[in-house]
Coordinates of C-alpha atoms and ligand atoms in Angstrom, one line a residue:
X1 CA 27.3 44.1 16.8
X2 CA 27.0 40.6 15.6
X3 CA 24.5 38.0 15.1
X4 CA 25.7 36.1 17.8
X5 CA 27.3 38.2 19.7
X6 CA 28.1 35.7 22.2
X7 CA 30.4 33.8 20.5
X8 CA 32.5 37.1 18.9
X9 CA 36.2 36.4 18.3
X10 CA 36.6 40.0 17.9
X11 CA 38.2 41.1 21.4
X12 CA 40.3 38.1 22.1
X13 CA 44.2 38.4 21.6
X14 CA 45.2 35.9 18.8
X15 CA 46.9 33.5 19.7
X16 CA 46.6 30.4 17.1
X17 CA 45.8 31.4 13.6
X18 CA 44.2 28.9 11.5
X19 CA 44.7 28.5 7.8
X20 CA 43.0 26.7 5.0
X21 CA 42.4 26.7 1.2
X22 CA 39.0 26.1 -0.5
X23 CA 37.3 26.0 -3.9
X24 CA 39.3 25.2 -7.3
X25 CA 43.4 25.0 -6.2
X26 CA 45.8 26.4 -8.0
X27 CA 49.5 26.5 -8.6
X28 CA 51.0 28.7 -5.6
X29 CA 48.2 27.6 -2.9
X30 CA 51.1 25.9 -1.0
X31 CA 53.7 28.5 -1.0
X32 CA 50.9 31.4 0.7
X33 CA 50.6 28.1 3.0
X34 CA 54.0 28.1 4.0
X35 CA 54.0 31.8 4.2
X36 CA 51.0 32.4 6.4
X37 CA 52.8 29.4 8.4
X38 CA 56.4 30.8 8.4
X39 CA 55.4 33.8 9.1
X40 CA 52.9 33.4 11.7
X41 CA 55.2 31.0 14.0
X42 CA 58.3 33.9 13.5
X43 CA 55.8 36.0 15.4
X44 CA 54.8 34.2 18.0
X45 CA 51.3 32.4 17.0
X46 CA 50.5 29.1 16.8
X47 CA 48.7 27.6 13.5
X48 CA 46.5 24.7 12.6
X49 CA 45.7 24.1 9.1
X50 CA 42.2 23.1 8.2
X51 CA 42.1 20.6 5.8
X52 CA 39.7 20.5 2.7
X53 CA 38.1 24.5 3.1
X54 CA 35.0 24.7 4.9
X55 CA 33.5 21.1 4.5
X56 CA 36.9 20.0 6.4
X57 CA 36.5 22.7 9.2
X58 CA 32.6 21.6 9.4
X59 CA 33.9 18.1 9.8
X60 CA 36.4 19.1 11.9
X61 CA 39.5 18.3 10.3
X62 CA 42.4 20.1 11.9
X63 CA 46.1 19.3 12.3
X64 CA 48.5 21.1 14.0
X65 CA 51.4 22.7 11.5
X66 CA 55.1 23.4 12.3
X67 CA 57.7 25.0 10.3
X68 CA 58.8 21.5 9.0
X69 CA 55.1 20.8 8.1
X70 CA 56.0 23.2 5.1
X71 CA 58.8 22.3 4.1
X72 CA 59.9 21.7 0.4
X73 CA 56.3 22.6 -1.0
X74 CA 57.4 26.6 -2.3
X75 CA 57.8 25.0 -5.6
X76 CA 54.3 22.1 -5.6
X77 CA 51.7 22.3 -7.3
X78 CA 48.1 21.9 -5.5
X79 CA 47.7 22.6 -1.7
X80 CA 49.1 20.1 1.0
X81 CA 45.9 21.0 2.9
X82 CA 43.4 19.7 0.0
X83 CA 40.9 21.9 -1.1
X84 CA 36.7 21.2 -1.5
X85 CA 33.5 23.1 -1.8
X86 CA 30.8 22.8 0.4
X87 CA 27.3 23.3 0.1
X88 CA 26.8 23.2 3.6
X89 CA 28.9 26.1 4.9
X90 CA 26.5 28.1 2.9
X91 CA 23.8 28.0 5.4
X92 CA 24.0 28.9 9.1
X93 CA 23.7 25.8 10.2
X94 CA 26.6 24.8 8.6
X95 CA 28.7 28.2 9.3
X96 CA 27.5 28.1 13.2
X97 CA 29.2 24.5 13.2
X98 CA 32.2 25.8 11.6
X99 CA 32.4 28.5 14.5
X100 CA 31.6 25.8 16.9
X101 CA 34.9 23.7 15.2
X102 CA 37.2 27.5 15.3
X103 CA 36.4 27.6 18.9
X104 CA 36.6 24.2 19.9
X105 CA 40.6 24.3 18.9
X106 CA 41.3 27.6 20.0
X107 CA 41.7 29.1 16.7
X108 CA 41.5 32.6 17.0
X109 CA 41.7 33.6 13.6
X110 CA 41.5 32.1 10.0
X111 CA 43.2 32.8 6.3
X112 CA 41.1 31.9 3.8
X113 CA 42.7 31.0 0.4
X114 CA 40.7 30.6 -2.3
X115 CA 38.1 32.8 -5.0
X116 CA 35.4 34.8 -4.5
X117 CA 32.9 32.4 -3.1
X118 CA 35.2 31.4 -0.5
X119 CA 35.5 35.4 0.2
X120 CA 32.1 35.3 0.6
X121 CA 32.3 32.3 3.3
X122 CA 35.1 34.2 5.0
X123 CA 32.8 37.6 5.4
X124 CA 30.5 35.6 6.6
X125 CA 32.5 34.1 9.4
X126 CA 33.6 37.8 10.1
X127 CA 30.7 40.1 10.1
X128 CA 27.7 37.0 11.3
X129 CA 30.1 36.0 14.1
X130 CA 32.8 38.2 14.5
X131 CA 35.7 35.7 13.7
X132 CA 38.5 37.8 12.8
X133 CA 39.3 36.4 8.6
X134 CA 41.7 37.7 6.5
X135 CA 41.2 36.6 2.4
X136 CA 44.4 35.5 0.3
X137 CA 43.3 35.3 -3.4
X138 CA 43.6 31.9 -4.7
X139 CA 42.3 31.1 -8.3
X140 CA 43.4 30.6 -11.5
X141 CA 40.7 33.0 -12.9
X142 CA 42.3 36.1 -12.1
X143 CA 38.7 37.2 -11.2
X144 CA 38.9 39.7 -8.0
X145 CA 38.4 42.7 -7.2
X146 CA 41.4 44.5 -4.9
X147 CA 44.1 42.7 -7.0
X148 CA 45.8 42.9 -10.6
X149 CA 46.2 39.2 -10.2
X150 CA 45.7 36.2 -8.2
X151 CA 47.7 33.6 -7.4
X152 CA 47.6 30.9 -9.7
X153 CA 46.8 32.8 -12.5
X154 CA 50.3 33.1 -14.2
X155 CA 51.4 29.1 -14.1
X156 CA 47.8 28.3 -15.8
X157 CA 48.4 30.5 -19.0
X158 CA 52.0 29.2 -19.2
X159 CA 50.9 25.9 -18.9
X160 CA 47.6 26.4 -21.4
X161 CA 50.1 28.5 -23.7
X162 CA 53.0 25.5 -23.5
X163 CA 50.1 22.8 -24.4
X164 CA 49.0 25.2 -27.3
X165 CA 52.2 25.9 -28.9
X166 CA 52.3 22.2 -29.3
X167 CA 49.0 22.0 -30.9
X168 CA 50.0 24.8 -32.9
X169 CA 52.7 22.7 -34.6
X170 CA 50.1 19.7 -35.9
X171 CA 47.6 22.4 -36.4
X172 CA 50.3 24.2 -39.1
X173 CA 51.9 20.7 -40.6
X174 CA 48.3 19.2 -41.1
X175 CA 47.1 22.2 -42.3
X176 CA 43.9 22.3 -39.7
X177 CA 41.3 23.8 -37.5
X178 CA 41.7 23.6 -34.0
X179 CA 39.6 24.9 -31.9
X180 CA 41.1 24.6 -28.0
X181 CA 38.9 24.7 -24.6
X182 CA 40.7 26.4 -21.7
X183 CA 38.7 26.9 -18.2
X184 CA 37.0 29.8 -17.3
X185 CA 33.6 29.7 -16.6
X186 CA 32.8 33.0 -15.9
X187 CA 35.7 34.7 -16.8
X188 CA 37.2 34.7 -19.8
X189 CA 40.4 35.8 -18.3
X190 CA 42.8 32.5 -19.3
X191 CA 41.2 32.3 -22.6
X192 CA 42.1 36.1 -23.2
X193 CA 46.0 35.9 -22.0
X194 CA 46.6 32.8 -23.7
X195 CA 44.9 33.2 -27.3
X196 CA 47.1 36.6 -27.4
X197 CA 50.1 34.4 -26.2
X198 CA 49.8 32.0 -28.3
X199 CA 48.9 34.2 -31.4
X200 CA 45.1 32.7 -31.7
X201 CA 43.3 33.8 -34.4
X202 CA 40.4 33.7 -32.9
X203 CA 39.0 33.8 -29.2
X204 CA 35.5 33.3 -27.7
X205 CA 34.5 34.5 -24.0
X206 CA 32.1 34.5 -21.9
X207 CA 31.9 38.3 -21.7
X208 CA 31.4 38.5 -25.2
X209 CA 29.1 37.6 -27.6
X210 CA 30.5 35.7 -30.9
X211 CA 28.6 35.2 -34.1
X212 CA 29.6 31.5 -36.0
X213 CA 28.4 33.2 -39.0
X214 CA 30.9 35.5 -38.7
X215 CA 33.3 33.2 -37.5
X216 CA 33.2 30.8 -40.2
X217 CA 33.1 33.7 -43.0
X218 CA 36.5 34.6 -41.5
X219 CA 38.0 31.1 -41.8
X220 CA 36.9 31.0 -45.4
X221 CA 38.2 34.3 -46.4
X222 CA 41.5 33.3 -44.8
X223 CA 40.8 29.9 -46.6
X224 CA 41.2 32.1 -49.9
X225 CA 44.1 34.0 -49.0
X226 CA 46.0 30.6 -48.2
X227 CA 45.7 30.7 -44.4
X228 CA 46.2 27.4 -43.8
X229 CA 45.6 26.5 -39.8
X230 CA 43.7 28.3 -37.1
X231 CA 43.6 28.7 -33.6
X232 CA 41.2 29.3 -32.0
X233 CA 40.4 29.4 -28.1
X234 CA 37.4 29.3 -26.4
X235 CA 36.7 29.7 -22.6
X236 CA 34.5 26.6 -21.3
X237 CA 31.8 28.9 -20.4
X238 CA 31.4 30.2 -23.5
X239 CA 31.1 27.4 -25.6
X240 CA 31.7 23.9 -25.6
X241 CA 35.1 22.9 -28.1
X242 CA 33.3 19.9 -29.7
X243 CA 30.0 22.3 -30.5
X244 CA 32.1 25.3 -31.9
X245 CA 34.3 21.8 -34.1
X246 CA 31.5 20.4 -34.8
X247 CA 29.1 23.7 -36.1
X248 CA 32.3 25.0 -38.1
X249 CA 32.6 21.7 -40.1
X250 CA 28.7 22.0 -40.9
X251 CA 29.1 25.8 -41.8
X252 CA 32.2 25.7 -43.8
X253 CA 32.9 22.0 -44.5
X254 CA 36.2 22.1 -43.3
X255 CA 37.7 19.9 -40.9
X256 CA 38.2 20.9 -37.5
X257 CA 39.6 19.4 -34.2
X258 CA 38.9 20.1 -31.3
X259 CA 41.4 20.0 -27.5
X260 CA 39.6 20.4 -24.2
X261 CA 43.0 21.4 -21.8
X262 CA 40.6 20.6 -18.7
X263 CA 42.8 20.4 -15.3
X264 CA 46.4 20.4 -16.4
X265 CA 45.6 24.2 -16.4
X266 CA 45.5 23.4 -12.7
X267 CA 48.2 21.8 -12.0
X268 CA 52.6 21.7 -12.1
X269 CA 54.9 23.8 -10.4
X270 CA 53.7 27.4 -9.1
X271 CA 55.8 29.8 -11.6
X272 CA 58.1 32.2 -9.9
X273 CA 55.8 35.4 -10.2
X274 CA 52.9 32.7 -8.7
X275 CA 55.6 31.6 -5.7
X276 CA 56.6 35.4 -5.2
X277 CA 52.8 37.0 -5.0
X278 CA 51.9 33.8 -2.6
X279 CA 54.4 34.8 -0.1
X280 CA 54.3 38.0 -0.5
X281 CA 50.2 38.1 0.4
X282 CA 50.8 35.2 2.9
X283 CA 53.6 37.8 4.7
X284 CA 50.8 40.2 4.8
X285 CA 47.8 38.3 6.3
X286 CA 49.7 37.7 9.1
X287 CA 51.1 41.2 9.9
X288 CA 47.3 42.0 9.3
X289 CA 46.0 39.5 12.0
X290 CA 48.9 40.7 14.0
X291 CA 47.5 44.3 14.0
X292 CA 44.2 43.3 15.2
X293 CA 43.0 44.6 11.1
X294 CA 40.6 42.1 10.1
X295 CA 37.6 41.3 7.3
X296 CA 40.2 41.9 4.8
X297 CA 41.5 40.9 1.5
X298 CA 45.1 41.3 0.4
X299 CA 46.4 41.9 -3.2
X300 CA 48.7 43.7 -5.2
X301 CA 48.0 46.6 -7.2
X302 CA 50.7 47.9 -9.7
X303 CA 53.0 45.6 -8.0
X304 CA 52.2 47.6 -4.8
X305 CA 50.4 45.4 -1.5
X306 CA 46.9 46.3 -1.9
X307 CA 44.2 45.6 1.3
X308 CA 40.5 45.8 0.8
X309 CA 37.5 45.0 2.5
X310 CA 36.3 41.6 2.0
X311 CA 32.8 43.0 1.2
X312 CA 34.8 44.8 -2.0
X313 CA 36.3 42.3 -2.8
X314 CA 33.9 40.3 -5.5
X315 CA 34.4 39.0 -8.7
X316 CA 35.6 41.9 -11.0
X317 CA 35.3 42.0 -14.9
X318 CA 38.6 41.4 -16.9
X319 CA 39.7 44.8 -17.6
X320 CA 42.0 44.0 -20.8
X321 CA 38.8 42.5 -23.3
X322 CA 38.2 45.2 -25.8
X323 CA 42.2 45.8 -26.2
X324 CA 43.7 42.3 -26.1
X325 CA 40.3 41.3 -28.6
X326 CA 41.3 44.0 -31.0
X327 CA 45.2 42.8 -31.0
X328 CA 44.0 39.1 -31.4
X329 CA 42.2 40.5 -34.8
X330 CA 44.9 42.9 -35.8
X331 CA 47.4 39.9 -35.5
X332 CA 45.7 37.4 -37.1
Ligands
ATP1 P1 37.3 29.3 -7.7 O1 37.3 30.7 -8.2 O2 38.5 28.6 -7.9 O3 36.0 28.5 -8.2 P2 35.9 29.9 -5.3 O4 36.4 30.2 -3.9 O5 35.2 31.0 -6.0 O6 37.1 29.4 -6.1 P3 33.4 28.5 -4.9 O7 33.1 27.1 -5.1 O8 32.6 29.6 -5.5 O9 35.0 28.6 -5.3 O10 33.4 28.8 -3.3 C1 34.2 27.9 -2.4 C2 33.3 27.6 -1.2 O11 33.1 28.9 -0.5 C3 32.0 27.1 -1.4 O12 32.0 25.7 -1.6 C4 31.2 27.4 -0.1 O13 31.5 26.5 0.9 C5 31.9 28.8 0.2 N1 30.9 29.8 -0.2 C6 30.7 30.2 -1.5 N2 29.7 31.2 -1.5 C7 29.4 31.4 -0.2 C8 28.4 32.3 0.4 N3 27.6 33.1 -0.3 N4 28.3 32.2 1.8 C9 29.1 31.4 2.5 N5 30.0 30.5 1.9 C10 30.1 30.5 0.6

């Protein structure tokens, strides 16, 4: 049934489940820690933590945890087990060592928090060598399929929207252009909640193709009507702030300023929706591993648990672009 058939976790009782967090953290990582922890000891397993994702398991770095181990962290920022992305796991090589690490401390299954490429290095534990994985949806980018959000995803727009409503307040008494870079590489998911939070005029995504032409036209038809500051927010992976700032000043000869918001978006204290959905998922994951139900991914849909195939459970497209960009212009 497997590739290597001969080191299958699939038939073995669980007995230790092992837990770890990989790629970007975000807020909310450490309370589906000390779910998937809680939870898992109230039944009866034991559970190592695996620090630093995938490079820590390939260089073996595994601690025992205990219901103290998580104490006090429901309300930190980051993840108490570190997080990294490796390169490595990628390749068999790497993965068989990882399976090599799994089995030399008796771990008998693994939840994976993290984004979709750490989805992927969790199906590929499951279906190339049977270890029973269950994914936990960790990333600020709100970017999976299986889930209406991820955890992480509400603290980064509050904290994006708190640092912009700040801006907002030079940007109105100095009567200016600023144009303000959130993350999002792929997804322009953060740049999309926030601009419509923060009453942007303007946003520009990833998914979406922007015209400065058009852009600046705007700003000087505003100009004319006595708008005096803008907004506008732009998701790293669609354009660079100082680029859009600096090709705005050379199209309309106004001045504009540019904020790059760069990892506080990552960090503070998990909000309570991010705290709730964490242990809520983390609650799961173990009742899941419990039932001998495995290759999943837990979310929520409409509020309501949602479990899907890990192989479903890619990167989806923001579903809210054409109607949140329409309000952004409407409001403006
Ligand atoms: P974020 O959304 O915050 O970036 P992520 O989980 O998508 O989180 P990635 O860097 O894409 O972050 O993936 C994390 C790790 O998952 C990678 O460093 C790698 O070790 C593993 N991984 C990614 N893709 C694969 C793959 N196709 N096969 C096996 N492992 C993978």
């Amino acid at each position: 049934m497997f590739w290597h058939d001969d080191i299958s976790l699939m038939d073995k009782k669980i007995k230790k489940i092992g837990v770890l967090t990989s790629g970007g953290d975000g807020p909310g990582m450490n309370a589906a820690i000390r779910s998937v922890v809680r939870c898992a000891l109230s039944q009866g397993f034991l559970v190592d933590g695996v620090m630093r994702g995938y490079r820590g398991l390939i260089e073996d770095e595994v601690i025992s945890l205990n219901h103290r181990s998580v104490a006090n962290i429901i309300n930190r920022g980051g993840t108490i087990l570190k997080t990294a992305r490796s390169e490595e796991f990628k390749t068999l090589e790497g993965q068989k060592t990882a399976v090599e690490r799994i089995k030399r401390h008796a771990i008998d299954a693994l939840v994976v928090i993290g984004g979709d490429g750490s989805y992927r290095g969790a199906l590929a534990l499951y279906q190339k060598f049977g270890v029973p994985t269950i994914g936990l949806p960790g990333t600020i980018d709100n970017d999976l399929h299986g889930t209406d959000q991820t955890i992480g995803c509400h603290t980064a727009v509050n904290t994006a929207l708190e640092s912009i409503d700040k801006i907002r307040d030079t940007a109105n008494s100095m009567e200016r252009i600023f144009i303000i870079e959130v993350m999002g590489n792929q997804s322009g998911y953060i740049a999309m909640e926030v601009a419509l939070g923060a009453g942007a005029e303007d946003v520009l995504i990833p998914e979406r193709s922007f015209d400065y032409d058009a852009l600046c036209q705007h700003i000087l038809e505003g100009g004319r009507k006595g708008k005096i500051s803008w907004i506008i927010v732009v998701a790293e992976g669609a354009a660079k702030a100082p680029e859009v700032a600096a090709t705005i000043h050379r199209k309309t000869g106004l001045e504009a300023r540019f904020v790059v918001l760069g990892h506080v978006q990552r960090g503070g204290a998990p909000v309570g929706a991010d705290r709730i959905l964490a242990t809520r998922l983390g609650a799961v994951a173990v009742d899941l591993l419990a039932k001998g139900c495995y290759g999943k991914a837990v979310g929520v849909l409409q509020d309501k648990i949602h479990i899907v195939d890990l192989s479903e459970a890619g990167t989806r497209k923001n579903p809210h672009v054409k109607e949140y960009y329409r309000l952004i212009k409407i409001l403006t």
